[in-house]
Tab-separated table of C-alpha atoms and ligand atoms in Angstrom:
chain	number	residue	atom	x	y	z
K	272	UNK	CA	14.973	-13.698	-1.462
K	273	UNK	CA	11.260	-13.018	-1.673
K	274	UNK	CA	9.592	-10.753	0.787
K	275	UNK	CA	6.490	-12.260	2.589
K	276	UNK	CA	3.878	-10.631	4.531
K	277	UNK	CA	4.867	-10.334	8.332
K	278	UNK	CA	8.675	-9.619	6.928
K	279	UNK	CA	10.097	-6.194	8.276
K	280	UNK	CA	10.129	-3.981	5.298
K	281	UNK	CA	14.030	-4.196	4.155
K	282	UNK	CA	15.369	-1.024	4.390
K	283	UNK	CA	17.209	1.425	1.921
K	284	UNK	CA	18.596	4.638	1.247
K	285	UNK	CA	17.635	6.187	-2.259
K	286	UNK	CA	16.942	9.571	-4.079
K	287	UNK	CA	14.220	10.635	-4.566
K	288	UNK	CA	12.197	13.568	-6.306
K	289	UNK	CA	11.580	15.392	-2.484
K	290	UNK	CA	15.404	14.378	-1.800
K	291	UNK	CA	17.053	11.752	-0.281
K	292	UNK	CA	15.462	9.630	1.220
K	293	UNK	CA	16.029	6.651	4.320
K	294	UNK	CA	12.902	4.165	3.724
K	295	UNK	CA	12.570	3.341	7.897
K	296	UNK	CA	13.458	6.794	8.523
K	297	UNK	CA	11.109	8.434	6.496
K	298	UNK	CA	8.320	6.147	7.391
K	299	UNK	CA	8.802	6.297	11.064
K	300	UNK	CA	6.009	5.193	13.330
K	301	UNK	CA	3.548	5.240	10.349
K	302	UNK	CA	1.888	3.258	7.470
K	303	UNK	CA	3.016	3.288	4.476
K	304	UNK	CA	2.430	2.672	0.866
K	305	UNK	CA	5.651	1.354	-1.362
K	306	UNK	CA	4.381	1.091	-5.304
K	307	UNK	CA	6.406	0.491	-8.460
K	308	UNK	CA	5.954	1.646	-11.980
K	309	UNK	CA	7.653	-0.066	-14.963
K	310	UNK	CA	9.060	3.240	-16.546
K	311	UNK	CA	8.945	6.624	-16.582
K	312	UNK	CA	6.906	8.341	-19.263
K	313	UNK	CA	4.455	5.438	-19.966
K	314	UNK	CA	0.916	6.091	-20.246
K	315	UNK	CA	-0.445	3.981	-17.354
K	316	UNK	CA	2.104	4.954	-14.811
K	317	UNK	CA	1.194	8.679	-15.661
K	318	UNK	CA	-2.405	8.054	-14.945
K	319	UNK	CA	-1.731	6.248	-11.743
K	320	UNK	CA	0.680	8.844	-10.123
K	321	UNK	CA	-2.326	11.840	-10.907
K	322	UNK	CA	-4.487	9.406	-9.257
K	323	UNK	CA	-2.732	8.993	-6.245
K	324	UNK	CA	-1.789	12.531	-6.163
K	325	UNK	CA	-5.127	13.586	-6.022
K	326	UNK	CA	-6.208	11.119	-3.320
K	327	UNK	CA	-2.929	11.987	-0.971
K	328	UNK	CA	-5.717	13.266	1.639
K	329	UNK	CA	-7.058	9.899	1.954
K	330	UNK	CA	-3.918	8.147	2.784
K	331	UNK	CA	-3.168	11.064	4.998
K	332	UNK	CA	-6.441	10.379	6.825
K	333	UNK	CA	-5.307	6.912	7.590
K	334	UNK	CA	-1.775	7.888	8.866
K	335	UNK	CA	-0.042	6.532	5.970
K	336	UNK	CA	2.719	7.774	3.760
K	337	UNK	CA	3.052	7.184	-0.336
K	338	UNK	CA	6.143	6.158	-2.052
K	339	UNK	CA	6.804	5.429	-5.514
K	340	UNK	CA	9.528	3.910	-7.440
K	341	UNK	CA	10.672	3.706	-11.196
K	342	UNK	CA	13.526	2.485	-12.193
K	343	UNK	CA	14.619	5.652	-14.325
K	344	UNK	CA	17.368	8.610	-12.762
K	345	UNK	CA	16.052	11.742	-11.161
K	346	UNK	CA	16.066	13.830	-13.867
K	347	UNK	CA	14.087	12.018	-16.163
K	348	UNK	CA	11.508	11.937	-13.158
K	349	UNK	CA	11.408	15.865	-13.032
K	350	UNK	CA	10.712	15.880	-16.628
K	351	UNK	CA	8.260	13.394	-16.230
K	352	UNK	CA	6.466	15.231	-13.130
K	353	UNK	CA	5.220	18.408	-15.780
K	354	UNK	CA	3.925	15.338	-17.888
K	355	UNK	CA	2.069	13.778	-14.824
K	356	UNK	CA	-0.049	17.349	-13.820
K	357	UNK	CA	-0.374	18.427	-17.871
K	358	UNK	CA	-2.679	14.908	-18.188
K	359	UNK	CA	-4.007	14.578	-14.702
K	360	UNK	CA	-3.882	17.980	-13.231
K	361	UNK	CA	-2.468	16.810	-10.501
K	362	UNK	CA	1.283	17.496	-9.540
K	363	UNK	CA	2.838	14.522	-8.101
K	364	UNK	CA	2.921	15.477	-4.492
K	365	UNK	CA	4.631	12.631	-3.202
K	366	UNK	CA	8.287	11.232	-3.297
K	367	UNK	CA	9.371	9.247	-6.049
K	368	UNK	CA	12.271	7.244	-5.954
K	369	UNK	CA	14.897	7.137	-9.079
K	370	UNK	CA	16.058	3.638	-9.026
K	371	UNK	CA	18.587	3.679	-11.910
K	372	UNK	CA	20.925	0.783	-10.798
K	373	UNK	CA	17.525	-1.013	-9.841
K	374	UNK	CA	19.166	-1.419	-5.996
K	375	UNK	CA	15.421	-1.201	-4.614
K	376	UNK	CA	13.816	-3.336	-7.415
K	377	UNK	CA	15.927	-6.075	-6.783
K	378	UNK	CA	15.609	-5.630	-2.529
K	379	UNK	CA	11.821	-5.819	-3.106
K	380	UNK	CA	12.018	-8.872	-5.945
K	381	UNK	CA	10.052	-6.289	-8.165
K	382	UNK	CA	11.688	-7.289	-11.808
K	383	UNK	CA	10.083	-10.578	-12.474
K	384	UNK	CA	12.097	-11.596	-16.145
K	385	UNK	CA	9.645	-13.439	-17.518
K	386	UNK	CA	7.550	-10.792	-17.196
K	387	UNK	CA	10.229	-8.584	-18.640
K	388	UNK	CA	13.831	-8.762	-17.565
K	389	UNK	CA	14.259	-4.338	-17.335
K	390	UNK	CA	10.935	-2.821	-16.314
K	391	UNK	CA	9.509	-3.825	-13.433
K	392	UNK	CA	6.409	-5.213	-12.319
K	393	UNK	CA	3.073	-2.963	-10.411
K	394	UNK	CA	4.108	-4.090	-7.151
K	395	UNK	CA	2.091	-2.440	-4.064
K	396	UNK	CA	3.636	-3.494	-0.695
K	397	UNK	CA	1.732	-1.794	2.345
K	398	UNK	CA	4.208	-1.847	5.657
K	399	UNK	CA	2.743	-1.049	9.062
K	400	UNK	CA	3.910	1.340	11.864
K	401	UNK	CA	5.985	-1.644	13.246
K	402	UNK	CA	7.800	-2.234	9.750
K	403	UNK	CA	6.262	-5.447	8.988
K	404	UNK	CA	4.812	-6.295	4.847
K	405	UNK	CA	1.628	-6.006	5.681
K	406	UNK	CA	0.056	-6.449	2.185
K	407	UNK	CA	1.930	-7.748	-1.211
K	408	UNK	CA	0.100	-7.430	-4.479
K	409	UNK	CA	1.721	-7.643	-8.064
K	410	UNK	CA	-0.243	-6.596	-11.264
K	411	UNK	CA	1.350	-6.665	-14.796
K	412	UNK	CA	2.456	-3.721	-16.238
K	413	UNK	CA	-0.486	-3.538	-18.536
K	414	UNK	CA	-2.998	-2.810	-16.034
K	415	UNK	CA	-3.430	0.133	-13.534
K	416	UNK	CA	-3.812	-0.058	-10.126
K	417	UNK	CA	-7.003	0.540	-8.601
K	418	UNK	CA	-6.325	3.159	-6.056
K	419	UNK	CA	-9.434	2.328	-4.099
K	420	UNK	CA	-8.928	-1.113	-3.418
K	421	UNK	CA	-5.411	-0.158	-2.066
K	422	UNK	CA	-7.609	2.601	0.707
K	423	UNK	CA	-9.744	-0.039	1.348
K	424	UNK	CA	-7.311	-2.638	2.428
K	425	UNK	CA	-5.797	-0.309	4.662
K	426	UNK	CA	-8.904	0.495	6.183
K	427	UNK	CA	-9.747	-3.173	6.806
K	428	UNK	CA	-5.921	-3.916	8.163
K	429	UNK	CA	-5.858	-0.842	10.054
K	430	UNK	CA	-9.731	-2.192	11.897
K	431	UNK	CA	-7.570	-5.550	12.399
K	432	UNK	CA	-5.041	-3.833	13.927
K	433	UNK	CA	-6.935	-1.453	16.736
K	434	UNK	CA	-10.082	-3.531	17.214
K	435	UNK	CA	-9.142	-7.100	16.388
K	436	UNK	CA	-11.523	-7.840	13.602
K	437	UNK	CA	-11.040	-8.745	10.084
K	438	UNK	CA	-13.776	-7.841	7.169
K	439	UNK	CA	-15.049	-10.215	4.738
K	440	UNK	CA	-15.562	-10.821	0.889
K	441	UNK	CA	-15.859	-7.350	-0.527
K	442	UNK	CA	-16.468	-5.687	2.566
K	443	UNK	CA	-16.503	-1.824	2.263
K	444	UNK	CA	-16.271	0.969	5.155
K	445	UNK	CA	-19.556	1.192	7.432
K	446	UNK	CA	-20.050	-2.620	6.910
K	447	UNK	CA	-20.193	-5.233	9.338
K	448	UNK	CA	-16.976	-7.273	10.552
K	449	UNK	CA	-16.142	-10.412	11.737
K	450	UNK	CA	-14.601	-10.632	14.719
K	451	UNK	CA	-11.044	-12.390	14.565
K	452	UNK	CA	-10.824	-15.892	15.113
K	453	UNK	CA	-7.722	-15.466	17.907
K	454	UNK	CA	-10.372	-13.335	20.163
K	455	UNK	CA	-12.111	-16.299	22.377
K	456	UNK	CA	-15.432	-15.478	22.904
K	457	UNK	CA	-15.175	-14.643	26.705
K	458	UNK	CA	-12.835	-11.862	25.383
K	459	UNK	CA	-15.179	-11.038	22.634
K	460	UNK	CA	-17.924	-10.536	25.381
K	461	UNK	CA	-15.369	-7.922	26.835
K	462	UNK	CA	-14.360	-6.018	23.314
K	463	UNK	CA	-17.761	-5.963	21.948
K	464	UNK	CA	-20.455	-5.944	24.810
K	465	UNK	CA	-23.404	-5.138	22.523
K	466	UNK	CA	-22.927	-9.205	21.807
K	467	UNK	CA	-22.785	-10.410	18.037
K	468	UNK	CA	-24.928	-12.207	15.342
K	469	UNK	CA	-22.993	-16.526	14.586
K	470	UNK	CA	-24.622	-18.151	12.014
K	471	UNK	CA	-22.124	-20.701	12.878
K	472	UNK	CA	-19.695	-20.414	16.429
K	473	UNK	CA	-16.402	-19.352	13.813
K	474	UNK	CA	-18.474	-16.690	12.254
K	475	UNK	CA	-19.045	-13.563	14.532
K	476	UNK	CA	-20.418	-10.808	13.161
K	477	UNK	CA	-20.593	-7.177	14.863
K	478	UNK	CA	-21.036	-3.530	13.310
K	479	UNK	CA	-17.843	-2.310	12.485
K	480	UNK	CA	-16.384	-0.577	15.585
K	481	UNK	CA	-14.772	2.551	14.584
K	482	UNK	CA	-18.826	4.087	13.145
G	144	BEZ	C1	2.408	1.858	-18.947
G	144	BEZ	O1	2.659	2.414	-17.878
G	144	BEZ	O2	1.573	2.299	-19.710
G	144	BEZ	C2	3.127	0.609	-19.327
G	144	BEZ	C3	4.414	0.396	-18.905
G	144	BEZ	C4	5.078	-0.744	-19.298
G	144	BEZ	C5	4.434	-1.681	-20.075
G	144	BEZ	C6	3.117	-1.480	-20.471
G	144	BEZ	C7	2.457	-0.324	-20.104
């Protein structure tokens, strides 16, 4: 069955190139960042695993952990690892989970065959401290992820989260928010005191909280 956002994160047991590894376990109490790759030793999966390598500070920043997946055995991934820091210069300094019998593909509806019925798809799922799918996006195997986009919508569900505000179109960090529509405004007046700018009553706008 498909996973939706606001389903708890199914849980699994797998190895992994830091050992084994219990998904809620190994989570606990933190974000965290589940991501597929079609294959081992293909050229856009290697980019993407330097790239997120490199930017492990950022997720670290924002309390959040970084899991990969590809559907190839451990010790292909090992060999694949010297590959990953020869191109990027980055060793991949996060687990990766060897997926052989495609157990956690299938749990997380990641092979889509009519895409292709043995690689998977570039799924990203991002699951909350409590669990819950918080974000779901699926790119084709032909395009890398952009890394970015994936710190940025963490940053905007993480604002939701403490401060009850979402962000709108192509908001970045340091911009203004909107505050959520379940907030009533006599509880607004409490959470955000300095008052905020509505161009129309559903449209609230207030510096975002956290600068
Ligand atoms: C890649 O990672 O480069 C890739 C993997 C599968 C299909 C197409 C590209």
């Amino acid at each position: 069955m498909a996973i939706r956002l606001g389903d708890e994160a199914p849980d699994f047991s797998a190895d992994t190139t830091e050992g084994p590894v219990s998904f809620h376990e190994w989570k606990k109490g933190k974000w965290a960042v589940l991501f597929s790759h079609p294959k081992d030793f293909t050229p856009v999966c290697t980019t993407e695993l330097g790239a997120v390598s490199k930017l492990k500070g950022e997720f670290e920043k924002r309390n959040t952990k970084v899991i990969g997946l590809s559907v190839d055995p451990l010790d292909s991934h090992n060999r694949w690892a010297g590959d990953i820091k020869d191109v990027t210069g980055a060793a991949l300094n996060f687990p990766l989970i060897a997926d052989p019998d495609k157990k956690v593909a299938d749990l997380y509806d990641m092979i889509h065959p009519n895409a292709n019925d043995t690689l998977t798809v570039r799924s990203v799922f991002v699951i909350g401290p409590d669990k819950k799918v918080k974000l779901i996006i699926t790119y084709p195997a032909s395009t890398g992820r952009n890394i970015d986009e994936i710190l940025r919508v963490i940053d905007s569900l993480q604002l939701t989260a403490n401060y009850s505000v979402a962000t709108p179109v192509n908001w970045n960090d340091g911009d203004d928010v909107i505050i959520a529509s379940s907030v009533s405004d006599d509880d607004a007046k409490a959470k955000f005191p300095q008052g905020w700018d509505a161009p129309k009553p559903y449209l609230r706008i207030v510096p975002q909280p956290n600068k």
